[in-house]
JSON list of C-alpha atoms in Angstrom, two decimals:
[
{"chain": "A", "resi": 1, "resn": "LEU", "atom": "CA", "xyz": [-12.36, 1.30, 12.83]},
{"chain": "A", "resi": 2, "resn": "ALA", "atom": "CA", "xyz": [-8.67, 1.58, 11.93]},
{"chain": "A", "resi": 3, "resn": "ARG", "atom": "CA", "xyz": [-7.28, 3.33, 14.96]},
{"chain": "A", "resi": 4, "resn": "CYS", "atom": "CA", "xyz": [-3.69, 2.12, 14.65]},
{"chain": "A", "resi": 5, "resn": "GLY", "atom": "CA", "xyz": [-2.93, 4.06, 11.51]},
{"chain": "A", "resi": 6, "resn": "SER", "atom": "CA", "xyz": [-1.64, 3.01, 8.14]},
{"chain": "A", "resi": 7, "resn": "ALA", "atom": "CA", "xyz": [1.28, 0.87, 7.05]},
{"chain": "A", "resi": 8, "resn": "ARG", "atom": "CA", "xyz": [2.89, 4.10, 5.88]},
{"chain": "A", "resi": 9, "resn": "ASP", "atom": "CA", "xyz": [2.56, 5.57, 9.39]},
{"chain": "A", "resi": 10, "resn": "TRP", "atom": "CA", "xyz": [4.28, 2.54, 10.89]},
{"chain": "A", "resi": 11, "resn": "GLY", "atom": "CA", "xyz": [7.09, 2.82, 8.36]},
{"chain": "A", "resi": 12, "resn": "LYS", "atom": "CA", "xyz": [7.62, 6.50, 9.05]},
{"chain": "A", "resi": 13, "resn": "GLU", "atom": "CA", "xyz": [8.00, 5.72, 12.75]},
{"chain": "A", "resi": 14, "resn": "HIS", "atom": "CA", "xyz": [9.97, 2.46, 12.63]},
{"chain": "A", "resi": 15, "resn": "GLY", "atom": "CA", "xyz": [11.45, 2.12, 9.13]},
{"chain": "A", "resi": 16, "resn": "ALA", "atom": "CA", "xyz": [11.61, -1.17, 7.23]},
{"chain": "A", "resi": 17, "resn": "ARG", "atom": "CA", "xyz": [9.42, -4.01, 8.45]},
{"chain": "A", "resi": 18, "resn": "PRO", "atom": "CA", "xyz": [10.73, -7.45, 9.34]},
{"chain": "A", "resi": 19, "resn": "PRO", "atom": "CA", "xyz": [9.89, -9.91, 6.53]},
{"chain": "A", "resi": 20, "resn": "ALA", "atom": "CA", "xyz": [7.19, -11.84, 8.42]},
{"chain": "A", "resi": 21, "resn": "MET", "atom": "CA", "xyz": [5.33, -8.66, 9.33]},
{"chain": "A", "resi": 22, "resn": "ALA", "atom": "CA", "xyz": [5.57, -7.31, 5.78]},
{"chain": "A", "resi": 23, "resn": "ALA", "atom": "CA", "xyz": [4.36, -10.63, 4.40]},
{"chain": "A", "resi": 24, "resn": "ASP", "atom": "CA", "xyz": [1.42, -10.68, 6.81]},
{"chain": "A", "resi": 25, "resn": "VAL", "atom": "CA", "xyz": [0.28, -7.24, 5.67]},
{"chain": "A", "resi": 26, "resn": "ILE", "atom": "CA", "xyz": [0.60, -8.11, 1.98]},
{"chain": "A", "resi": 27, "resn": "PHE", "atom": "CA", "xyz": [-1.15, -11.45, 2.53]},
{"chain": "A", "resi": 28, "resn": "GLN", "atom": "CA", "xyz": [-4.17, -9.64, 3.94]},
{"chain": "A", "resi": 29, "resn": "ILE", "atom": "CA", "xyz": [-4.13, -7.04, 1.16]},
{"chain": "A", "resi": 30, "resn": "CYS", "atom": "CA", "xyz": [-4.12, -9.85, -1.41]},
{"chain": "A", "resi": 31, "resn": "GLN", "atom": "CA", "xyz": [-7.19, -11.34, 0.25]},
{"chain": "A", "resi": 32, "resn": "ALA", "atom": "CA", "xyz": [-8.98, -8.00, 0.06]},
{"chain": "A", "resi": 33, "resn": "LEU", "atom": "CA", "xyz": [-7.99, -7.43, -3.57]},
{"chain": "A", "resi": 34, "resn": "ALA", "atom": "CA", "xyz": [-9.07, -10.93, -4.53]},
{"chain": "A", "resi": 35, "resn": "GLU", "atom": "CA", "xyz": [-12.57, -10.08, -3.31]},
{"chain": "A", "resi": 36, "resn": "ALA", "atom": "CA", "xyz": [-12.56, -6.78, -5.19]},
{"chain": "A", "resi": 37, "resn": "HIS", "atom": "CA", "xyz": [-11.27, -8.34, -8.40]},
{"chain": "A", "resi": 38, "resn": "ALA", "atom": "CA", "xyz": [-13.88, -11.09, -8.21]},
{"chain": "A", "resi": 39, "resn": "ALA", "atom": "CA", "xyz": [-16.50, -8.33, -8.12]},
{"chain": "A", "resi": 40, "resn": "GLY", "atom": "CA", "xyz": [-14.99, -6.65, -11.18]},
{"chain": "A", "resi": 41, "resn": "ILE", "atom": "CA", "xyz": [-13.29, -3.84, -9.26]},
{"chain": "A", "resi": 42, "resn": "VAL", "atom": "CA", "xyz": [-9.74, -2.67, -9.97]},
{"chain": "A", "resi": 43, "resn": "HIS", "atom": "CA", "xyz": [-8.47, -0.54, -7.09]},
{"chain": "A", "resi": 44, "resn": "ARG", "atom": "CA", "xyz": [-5.83, 1.47, -9.03]},
{"chain": "A", "resi": 45, "resn": "ASP", "atom": "CA", "xyz": [-4.26, 3.10, -5.95]},
{"chain": "A", "resi": 46, "resn": "VAL", "atom": "CA", "xyz": [-2.85, 0.21, -3.91]},
{"chain": "A", "resi": 47, "resn": "LYS", "atom": "CA", "xyz": [-0.11, 1.53, -1.60]},
{"chain": "A", "resi": 48, "resn": "PRO", "atom": "CA", "xyz": [0.90, 1.38, 2.09]},
{"chain": "A", "resi": 49, "resn": "HIS", "atom": "CA", "xyz": [-0.91, 4.67, 2.73]},
{"chain": "A", "resi": 50, "resn": "ASN", "atom": "CA", "xyz": [-4.17, 2.78, 2.15]},
{"chain": "A", "resi": 51, "resn": "PHE", "atom": "CA", "xyz": [-3.38, -0.24, 4.35]},
{"chain": "A", "resi": 52, "resn": "GLN", "atom": "CA", "xyz": [-5.07, 0.62, 7.63]},
{"chain": "A", "resi": 53, "resn": "HIS", "atom": "CA", "xyz": [-4.60, -1.34, 10.88]},
{"chain": "A", "resi": 54, "resn": "ASP", "atom": "CA", "xyz": [-7.26, -1.93, 13.46]},
{"chain": "A", "resi": 55, "resn": "ASP", "atom": "CA", "xyz": [-6.71, -2.58, 17.18]},
{"chain": "A", "resi": 56, "resn": "LYS", "atom": "CA", "xyz": [-6.23, -6.32, 16.62]},
{"chain": "A", "resi": 57, "resn": "GLY", "atom": "CA", "xyz": [-3.56, -5.98, 13.93]},
{"chain": "A", "resi": 58, "resn": "ARG", "atom": "CA", "xyz": [-5.90, -6.76, 11.06]},
{"chain": "A", "resi": 59, "resn": "CYS", "atom": "CA", "xyz": [-5.13, -4.87, 7.88]},
{"chain": "A", "resi": 60, "resn": "LYS", "atom": "CA", "xyz": [-7.88, -3.21, 5.86]},
{"chain": "A", "resi": 61, "resn": "LEU", "atom": "CA", "xyz": [-7.58, -1.98, 2.28]},
{"chain": "A", "resi": 62, "resn": "THR", "atom": "CA", "xyz": [-9.12, 1.47, 1.99]},
{"chain": "A", "resi": 63, "resn": "ASP", "atom": "CA", "xyz": [-9.65, 4.34, -0.46]},
{"chain": "A", "resi": 64, "resn": "PHE", "atom": "CA", "xyz": [-11.54, 2.92, -3.40]},
{"chain": "A", "resi": 65, "resn": "GLY", "atom": "CA", "xyz": [-12.20, 6.47, -4.56]},
{"chain": "A", "resi": 66, "resn": "ILE", "atom": "CA", "xyz": [-10.56, 6.00, -7.96]},
{"chain": "A", "resi": 67, "resn": "ALA", "atom": "CA", "xyz": [-11.44, 2.33, -8.42]},
{"chain": "A", "resi": 68, "resn": "ARG", "atom": "CA", "xyz": [-12.54, 1.20, -11.86]},
{"chain": "A", "resi": 69, "resn": "LEU", "atom": "CA", "xyz": [-15.93, -0.40, -11.42]},
{"chain": "A", "resi": 70, "resn": "THR", "atom": "CA", "xyz": [-16.62, -2.18, -14.71]},
{"chain": "A", "resi": 71, "resn": "GLU", "atom": "CA", "xyz": [-15.28, -2.55, -18.22]},
{"chain": "A", "resi": 72, "resn": "THR", "atom": "CA", "xyz": [-17.29, 0.47, -19.32]},
{"chain": "A", "resi": 73, "resn": "THR", "atom": "CA", "xyz": [-17.61, 2.59, -16.21]},
{"chain": "A", "resi": 74, "resn": "SER", "atom": "CA", "xyz": [-14.86, 4.68, -14.66]},
{"chain": "A", "resi": 75, "resn": "PHE", "atom": "CA", "xyz": [-14.45, 7.94, -12.84]},
{"chain": "A", "resi": 76, "resn": "THR", "atom": "CA", "xyz": [-11.44, 8.83, -14.99]},
{"chain": "A", "resi": 77, "resn": "ALA", "atom": "CA", "xyz": [-11.22, 10.08, -18.55]},
{"chain": "A", "resi": 78, "resn": "THR", "atom": "CA", "xyz": [-9.31, 8.08, -21.15]},
{"chain": "A", "resi": 79, "resn": "GLY", "atom": "CA", "xyz": [-5.68, 9.14, -21.35]},
{"chain": "A", "resi": 80, "resn": "SER", "atom": "CA", "xyz": [-5.62, 10.69, -17.89]},
{"chain": "A", "resi": 81, "resn": "GLN", "atom": "CA", "xyz": [-3.26, 9.64, -15.12]},
{"chain": "A", "resi": 82, "resn": "ILE", "atom": "CA", "xyz": [-4.35, 9.12, -11.56]},
{"chain": "A", "resi": 83, "resn": "GLY", "atom": "CA", "xyz": [-2.77, 7.20, -8.70]},
{"chain": "A", "resi": 84, "resn": "THR", "atom": "CA", "xyz": [0.62, 7.37, -6.97]},
{"chain": "A", "resi": 85, "resn": "PHE", "atom": "CA", "xyz": [3.54, 7.20, -9.39]},
{"chain": "A", "resi": 86, "resn": "SER", "atom": "CA", "xyz": [5.93, 4.98, -7.41]},
{"chain": "A", "resi": 87, "resn": "PHE", "atom": "CA", "xyz": [3.23, 2.34, -6.97]},
{"chain": "A", "resi": 88, "resn": "MET", "atom": "CA", "xyz": [1.71, 2.71, -10.43]},
{"chain": "A", "resi": 89, "resn": "ALA", "atom": "CA", "xyz": [2.06, 0.09, -13.17]},
{"chain": "A", "resi": 90, "resn": "PRO", "atom": "CA", "xyz": [3.69, 1.37, -16.38]},
{"chain": "A", "resi": 91, "resn": "GLU", "atom": "CA", "xyz": [0.47, 1.05, -18.39]},
{"chain": "A", "resi": 92, "resn": "GLN", "atom": "CA", "xyz": [-1.41, 3.05, -15.76]},
{"chain": "A", "resi": 93, "resn": "ARG", "atom": "CA", "xyz": [1.07, 5.89, -16.08]},
{"chain": "A", "resi": 94, "resn": "SER", "atom": "CA", "xyz": [-0.06, 6.48, -19.64]},
{"chain": "A", "resi": 95, "resn": "ASP", "atom": "CA", "xyz": [-3.76, 5.58, -19.45]},
{"chain": "A", "resi": 96, "resn": "THR", "atom": "CA", "xyz": [-5.58, 4.91, -16.20]},
{"chain": "A", "resi": 97, "resn": "LYS", "atom": "CA", "xyz": [-8.85, 3.85, -17.76]},
{"chain": "A", "resi": 98, "resn": "SER", "atom": "CA", "xyz": [-7.56, 0.83, -19.68]},
{"chain": "A", "resi": 99, "resn": "VAL", "atom": "CA", "xyz": [-5.87, -1.02, -16.80]},
{"chain": "A", "resi": 100, "resn": "ASP", "atom": "CA", "xyz": [-7.01, -4.35, -15.40]},
{"chain": "A", "resi": 101, "resn": "LEU", "atom": "CA", "xyz": [-6.30, -6.30, -12.21]},
{"chain": "A", "resi": 102, "resn": "ARG", "atom": "CA", "xyz": [-2.65, -6.79, -13.20]},
{"chain": "A", "resi": 103, "resn": "ALA", "atom": "CA", "xyz": [-2.09, -3.10, -12.46]},
{"chain": "A", "resi": 104, "resn": "ASP", "atom": "CA", "xyz": [-3.07, -3.86, -8.86]},
{"chain": "A", "resi": 105, "resn": "VAL", "atom": "CA", "xyz": [-0.65, -6.83, -8.91]},
{"chain": "A", "resi": 106, "resn": "TYR", "atom": "CA", "xyz": [2.14, -4.41, -9.81]},
{"chain": "A", "resi": 107, "resn": "SER", "atom": "CA", "xyz": [1.13, -2.09, -6.96]},
{"chain": "A", "resi": 108, "resn": "VAL", "atom": "CA", "xyz": [1.15, -4.96, -4.47]},
{"chain": "A", "resi": 109, "resn": "GLY", "atom": "CA", "xyz": [4.71, -5.83, -5.52]},
{"chain": "A", "resi": 110, "resn": "ALA", "atom": "CA", "xyz": [5.77, -2.19, -5.20]},
{"chain": "A", "resi": 111, "resn": "SER", "atom": "CA", "xyz": [4.11, -2.01, -1.78]},
{"chain": "A", "resi": 112, "resn": "LEU", "atom": "CA", "xyz": [5.94, -5.13, -0.62]},
{"chain": "A", "resi": 113, "resn": "TYR", "atom": "CA", "xyz": [9.20, -3.49, -1.70]},
{"chain": "A", "resi": 114, "resn": "THR", "atom": "CA", "xyz": [8.37, -0.38, 0.35]},
{"chain": "A", "resi": 115, "resn": "LEU", "atom": "CA", "xyz": [7.40, -2.34, 3.45]},
{"chain": "A", "resi": 116, "resn": "LEU", "atom": "CA", "xyz": [10.67, -4.29, 3.34]},
{"chain": "A", "resi": 117, "resn": "THR", "atom": "CA", "xyz": [12.97, -1.34, 2.58]},
{"chain": "A", "resi": 118, "resn": "ALA", "atom": "CA", "xyz": [11.16, 1.81, 3.78]},
{"chain": "A", "resi": 119, "resn": "ARG", "atom": "CA", "xyz": [11.86, 3.21, 0.30]},
{"chain": "A", "resi": 120, "resn": "THR", "atom": "CA", "xyz": [9.93, 3.70, -2.91]},
{"chain": "A", "resi": 121, "resn": "SER", "atom": "CA", "xyz": [11.12, 3.20, -6.46]},
{"chain": "A", "resi": 122, "resn": "ALA", "atom": "CA", "xyz": [9.62, 3.88, -9.87]},
{"chain": "A", "resi": 123, "resn": "GLU", "atom": "CA", "xyz": [12.29, 1.63, -11.42]},
{"chain": "A", "resi": 124, "resn": "LEU", "atom": "CA", "xyz": [11.10, -1.77, -10.22]},
{"chain": "A", "resi": 125, "resn": "VAL", "atom": "CA", "xyz": [10.39, -2.80, -13.81]},
{"chain": "A", "resi": 126, "resn": "VAL", "atom": "CA", "xyz": [14.18, -3.24, -14.19]},
{"chain": "A", "resi": 127, "resn": "ALA", "atom": "CA", "xyz": [14.75, -4.79, -10.76]},
{"chain": "A", "resi": 128, "resn": "ASP", "atom": "CA", "xyz": [16.10, -7.99, -12.30]},
{"chain": "A", "resi": 129, "resn": "GLN", "atom": "CA", "xyz": [18.81, -5.95, -14.05]},
{"chain": "A", "resi": 130, "resn": "ASP", "atom": "CA", "xyz": [19.86, -3.84, -11.06]},
{"chain": "A", "resi": 131, "resn": "ASP", "atom": "CA", "xyz": [21.44, -5.77, -8.19]},
{"chain": "A", "resi": 132, "resn": "GLU", "atom": "CA", "xyz": [21.54, -2.69, -5.94]},
{"chain": "A", "resi": 133, "resn": "LEU", "atom": "CA", "xyz": [17.82, -1.96, -6.21]},
{"chain": "A", "resi": 134, "resn": "LEU", "atom": "CA", "xyz": [16.81, -5.11, -4.32]},
{"chain": "A", "resi": 135, "resn": "SER", "atom": "CA", "xyz": [19.90, -5.40, -2.14]},
{"chain": "A", "resi": 136, "resn": "ALA", "atom": "CA", "xyz": [17.91, -4.66, 1.04]},
{"chain": "A", "resi": 137, "resn": "VAL", "atom": "CA", "xyz": [15.20, -7.21, 0.18]},
{"chain": "A", "resi": 138, "resn": "PRO", "atom": "CA", "xyz": [15.56, -10.75, 1.59]},
{"chain": "A", "resi": 139, "resn": "ALA", "atom": "CA", "xyz": [16.63, -13.04, -1.27]},
{"chain": "A", "resi": 140, "resn": "PRO", "atom": "CA", "xyz": [13.48, -15.27, -1.31]},
{"chain": "A", "resi": 141, "resn": "PHE", "atom": "CA", "xyz": [11.28, -12.18, -1.70]},
{"chain": "A", "resi": 142, "resn": "ARG", "atom": "CA", "xyz": [13.19, -10.75, -4.65]},
{"chain": "A", "resi": 143, "resn": "LYS", "atom": "CA", "xyz": [11.66, -13.10, -7.20]},
{"chain": "A", "resi": 144, "resn": "VAL", "atom": "CA", "xyz": [8.18, -12.21, -5.95]},
{"chain": "A", "resi": 145, "resn": "ILE", "atom": "CA", "xyz": [8.79, -8.48, -6.38]},
{"chain": "A", "resi": 146, "resn": "ILE", "atom": "CA", "xyz": [10.46, -8.94, -9.77]},
{"chain": "A", "resi": 147, "resn": "ARG", "atom": "CA", "xyz": [7.59, -10.98, -11.17]},
{"chain": "A", "resi": 148, "resn": "ALA", "atom": "CA", "xyz": [4.88, -8.75, -9.70]},
{"chain": "A", "resi": 149, "resn": "THR", "atom": "CA", "xyz": [6.44, -5.59, -11.16]},
{"chain": "A", "resi": 150, "resn": "ARG", "atom": "CA", "xyz": [7.30, -6.74, -14.67]},
{"chain": "A", "resi": 151, "resn": "TYR", "atom": "CA", "xyz": [6.95, -4.04, -17.30]},
{"chain": "A", "resi": 152, "resn": "LYS", "atom": "CA", "xyz": [4.59, -6.14, -19.40]},
{"chain": "A", "resi": 153, "resn": "ALA", "atom": "CA", "xyz": [1.36, -7.00, -17.63]},
{"chain": "A", "resi": 154, "resn": "ASP", "atom": "CA", "xyz": [1.27, -10.46, -19.26]},
{"chain": "A", "resi": 155, "resn": "GLU", "atom": "CA", "xyz": [4.52, -11.36, -17.47]},
{"chain": "A", "resi": 156, "resn": "ARG", "atom": "CA", "xyz": [3.20, -10.57, -14.00]},
{"chain": "A", "resi": 157, "resn": "TYR", "atom": "CA", "xyz": [1.22, -12.83, -11.71]},
{"chain": "A", "resi": 158, "resn": "ALA", "atom": "CA", "xyz": [-2.17, -13.59, -13.25]},
{"chain": "A", "resi": 159, "resn": "SER", "atom": "CA", "xyz": [-3.84, -12.85, -9.91]},
{"chain": "A", "resi": 160, "resn": "VAL", "atom": "CA", "xyz": [-3.06, -11.55, -6.44]},
{"chain": "A", "resi": 161, "resn": "LEU", "atom": "CA", "xyz": [-3.73, -15.04, -5.08]},
{"chain": "A", "resi": 162, "resn": "ASP", "atom": "CA", "xyz": [-0.88, -16.40, -7.20]},
{"chain": "A", "resi": 163, "resn": "LEU", "atom": "CA", "xyz": [1.36, -13.68, -5.76]},
{"chain": "A", "resi": 164, "resn": "GLN", "atom": "CA", "xyz": [0.12, -14.53, -2.28]},
{"chain": "A", "resi": 165, "resn": "THR", "atom": "CA", "xyz": [1.08, -18.18, -2.73]},
{"chain": "A", "resi": 166, "resn": "ASP", "atom": "CA", "xyz": [4.62, -17.37, -3.86]},
{"chain": "A", "resi": 167, "resn": "LEU", "atom": "CA", "xyz": [4.97, -14.90, -0.99]},
{"chain": "A", "resi": 168, "resn": "MET", "atom": "CA", "xyz": [4.14, -17.57, 1.57]},
{"chain": "A", "resi": 169, "resn": "ILE", "atom": "CA", "xyz": [6.61, -19.96, -0.05]},
{"chain": "A", "resi": 170, "resn": "ALA", "atom": "CA", "xyz": [9.28, -17.26, 0.07]},
{"chain": "A", "resi": 171, "resn": "LEU", "atom": "CA", "xyz": [8.57, -16.60, 3.74]},
{"chain": "A", "resi": 172, "resn": "SER", "atom": "CA", "xyz": [8.94, -20.29, 4.56]},
{"chain": "A", "resi": 173, "resn": "ARG", "atom": "CA", "xyz": [12.49, -20.18, 3.19]},
{"chain": "A", "resi": 174, "resn": "LEU", "atom": "CA", "xyz": [13.61, -17.55, 5.69]},
{"chain": "A", "resi": 175, "resn": "PRO", "atom": "CA", "xyz": [14.97, -18.39, 9.16]},
{"chain": "A", "resi": 176, "resn": "PRO", "atom": "CA", "xyz": [12.70, -17.64, 12.12]},
{"chain": "A", "resi": 177, "resn": "GLU", "atom": "CA", "xyz": [12.80, -13.97, 13.06]},
{"chain": "A", "resi": 178, "resn": "GLN", "atom": "CA", "xyz": [14.23, -12.71, 16.29]},
{"chain": "A", "resi": 179, "resn": "SER", "atom": "CA", "xyz": [11.97, -10.97, 18.78]},
{"chain": "A", "resi": 180, "resn": "GLY", "atom": "CA", "xyz": [12.20, -7.34, 19.74]},
{"chain": "A", "resi": 181, "resn": "TYR", "atom": "CA", "xyz": [10.53, -5.71, 16.76]},
{"chain": "A", "resi": 182, "resn": "PRO", "atom": "CA", "xyz": [8.10, -2.86, 17.41]},
{"chain": "A", "resi": 183, "resn": "PRO", "atom": "CA", "xyz": [4.53, -4.18, 17.58]},
{"chain": "A", "resi": 184, "resn": "LEU", "atom": "CA", "xyz": [2.17, -3.63, 14.70]},
{"chain": "A", "resi": 185, "resn": "VAL", "atom": "CA", "xyz": [-0.45, -2.17, 17.02]},
{"chain": "A", "resi": 186, "resn": "ARG", "atom": "CA", "xyz": [-0.30, -0.24, 20.25]},
{"chain": "A", "resi": 187, "resn": "PRO", "atom": "CA", "xyz": [-2.76, -0.11, 23.15]},
{"chain": "A", "resi": 188, "resn": "ARG", "atom": "CA", "xyz": [-5.40, 2.51, 22.55]},
{"chain": "A", "resi": 189, "resn": "ASP", "atom": "CA", "xyz": [-7.62, 4.46, 24.90]},
{"chain": "A", "resi": 190, "resn": "PRO", "atom": "CA", "xyz": [-11.30, 3.58, 24.73]},
{"chain": "A", "resi": 191, "resn": "LEU", "atom": "CA", "xyz": [-13.28, 5.46, 22.11]},
{"chain": "A", "resi": 192, "resn": "PRO", "atom": "CA", "xyz": [-14.99, 8.57, 23.50]},
{"chain": "A", "resi": 193, "resn": "ALA", "atom": "CA", "xyz": [-18.75, 8.66, 23.92]},
{"chain": "A", "resi": 194, "resn": "GLY", "atom": "CA", "xyz": [-18.97, 11.50, 21.38]},
{"chain": "A", "resi": 195, "resn": "PRO", "atom": "CA", "xyz": [-16.86, 13.85, 19.29]},
{"chain": "A", "resi": 196, "resn": "PRO", "atom": "CA", "xyz": [-14.61, 16.24, 21.23]},
{"chain": "A", "resi": 197, "resn": "ARG", "atom": "CA", "xyz": [-15.54, 19.90, 21.35]},
{"chain": "A", "resi": 198, "resn": "THR", "atom": "CA", "xyz": [-11.92, 20.95, 20.80]},
{"chain": "A", "resi": 199, "resn": "LEU", "atom": "CA", "xyz": [-8.77, 19.25, 19.56]},
{"chain": "A", "resi": 200, "resn": "PRO", "atom": "CA", "xyz": [-5.67, 18.87, 21.72]},
{"chain": "A", "resi": 201, "resn": "ALA", "atom": "CA", "xyz": [-3.16, 21.70, 21.36]},
{"chain": "A", "resi": 202, "resn": "GLY", "atom": "CA", "xyz": [-0.99, 21.23, 18.30]},
{"chain": "A", "resi": 203, "resn": "LYS", "atom": "CA", "xyz": [-3.16, 18.48, 16.79]},
{"chain": "A", "resi": 204, "resn": "ARG", "atom": "CA", "xyz": [-2.90, 18.52, 12.99]},
{"chain": "A", "resi": 205, "resn": "PHE", "atom": "CA", "xyz": [-4.45, 16.54, 10.17]},
{"chain": "A", "resi": 206, "resn": "GLU", "atom": "CA", "xyz": [-1.73, 17.01, 7.56]},
{"chain": "A", "resi": 207, "resn": "ASP", "atom": "CA", "xyz": [-3.18, 14.65, 4.93]},
{"chain": "A", "resi": 208, "resn": "LEU", "atom": "CA", "xyz": [-6.58, 16.36, 5.16]},
{"chain": "A", "resi": 209, "resn": "GLU", "atom": "CA", "xyz": [-5.04, 19.83, 4.97]},
{"chain": "A", "resi": 210, "resn": "LYS", "atom": "CA", "xyz": [-3.03, 18.80, 1.91]},
{"chain": "A", "resi": 211, "resn": "SER", "atom": "CA", "xyz": [-6.01, 17.25, 0.13]},
{"chain": "A", "resi": 212, "resn": "LEU", "atom": "CA", "xyz": [-8.09, 20.37, 0.76]},
{"chain": "A", "resi": 213, "resn": "ALA", "atom": "CA", "xyz": [-5.17, 22.69, -0.08]},
{"chain": "A", "resi": 214, "resn": "LEU", "atom": "CA", "xyz": [-5.55, 24.41, 3.26]},
{"chain": "A", "resi": 215, "resn": "ASP", "atom": "CA", "xyz": [-3.06, 26.97, 4.48]},
{"chain": "A", "resi": 216, "resn": "PRO", "atom": "CA", "xyz": [-2.15, 25.89, 8.07]},
{"chain": "A", "resi": 217, "resn": "ALA", "atom": "CA", "xyz": [-1.70, 29.54, 9.10]},
{"chain": "A", "resi": 218, "resn": "GLN", "atom": "CA", "xyz": [-5.17, 30.45, 7.86]},
{"chain": "A", "resi": 219, "resn": "ALA", "atom": "CA", "xyz": [-6.67, 27.33, 9.42]},
{"chain": "A", "resi": 220, "resn": "ALA", "atom": "CA", "xyz": [-5.12, 28.24, 12.77]},
{"chain": "A", "resi": 221, "resn": "ALA", "atom": "CA", "xyz": [-6.39, 31.80, 12.49]},
{"chain": "A", "resi": 222, "resn": "ALA", "atom": "CA", "xyz": [-9.90, 30.56, 11.67]},
{"chain": "A", "resi": 223, "resn": "ALA", "atom": "CA", "xyz": [-9.85, 28.20, 14.61]},
{"chain": "A", "resi": 224, "resn": "ALA", "atom": "CA", "xyz": [-8.72, 30.98, 16.93]},
{"chain": "A", "resi": 225, "resn": "ALA", "atom": "CA", "xyz": [-11.49, 33.23, 15.69]},
{"chain": "A", "resi": 226, "resn": "GLN", "atom": "CA", "xyz": [-14.13, 30.59, 16.40]},
{"chain": "A", "resi": 227, "resn": "SER", "atom": "CA", "xyz": [-12.87, 29.77, 19.89]}
]
């Protein structure tokens, strides 16, 4: 359903995104988060790794595994920290359970920064005091990132839709982009009728191996023993 990989995958291959492409991805993520927030869900792990692209260039927000479902229900103990540090709001770094939708607003701002620069930073809370930090970000987008990643949650956008509006205004202030950028999606072979019996030589699932703490050497040995 998301056969063109994640926004992180695209960045690893091509680097920083052109502003219009970055804005398009974030616009779609804001739409998804608005639906989640309206249902009382705080995602808590918004980052480019979880922005998946389908064959038509549509962006899907995935991995709600650590989402906070209600005011009283969570999968995480009070005082614990879970998420990805560079995309995590300051209040989430100290207590995951108490965060609200403004933590997701912070993560959207941090994700926009990464899409535009192909870098991450845990220092975005002081972006307005560090000229170098946002030097690679187009000027109209800087105010969006600064407001979204304020240290105090009350000083951020009240909702992802407010951020989305300012992002579109910022994009309108940029000159039209030149052509020649790598496409967001690439042609894909038709899906197979069923699962393959064997994987192509050298095929690896690094994220899965890491999450399961698998030793690649042992995995290879096990595969050889079964073949």
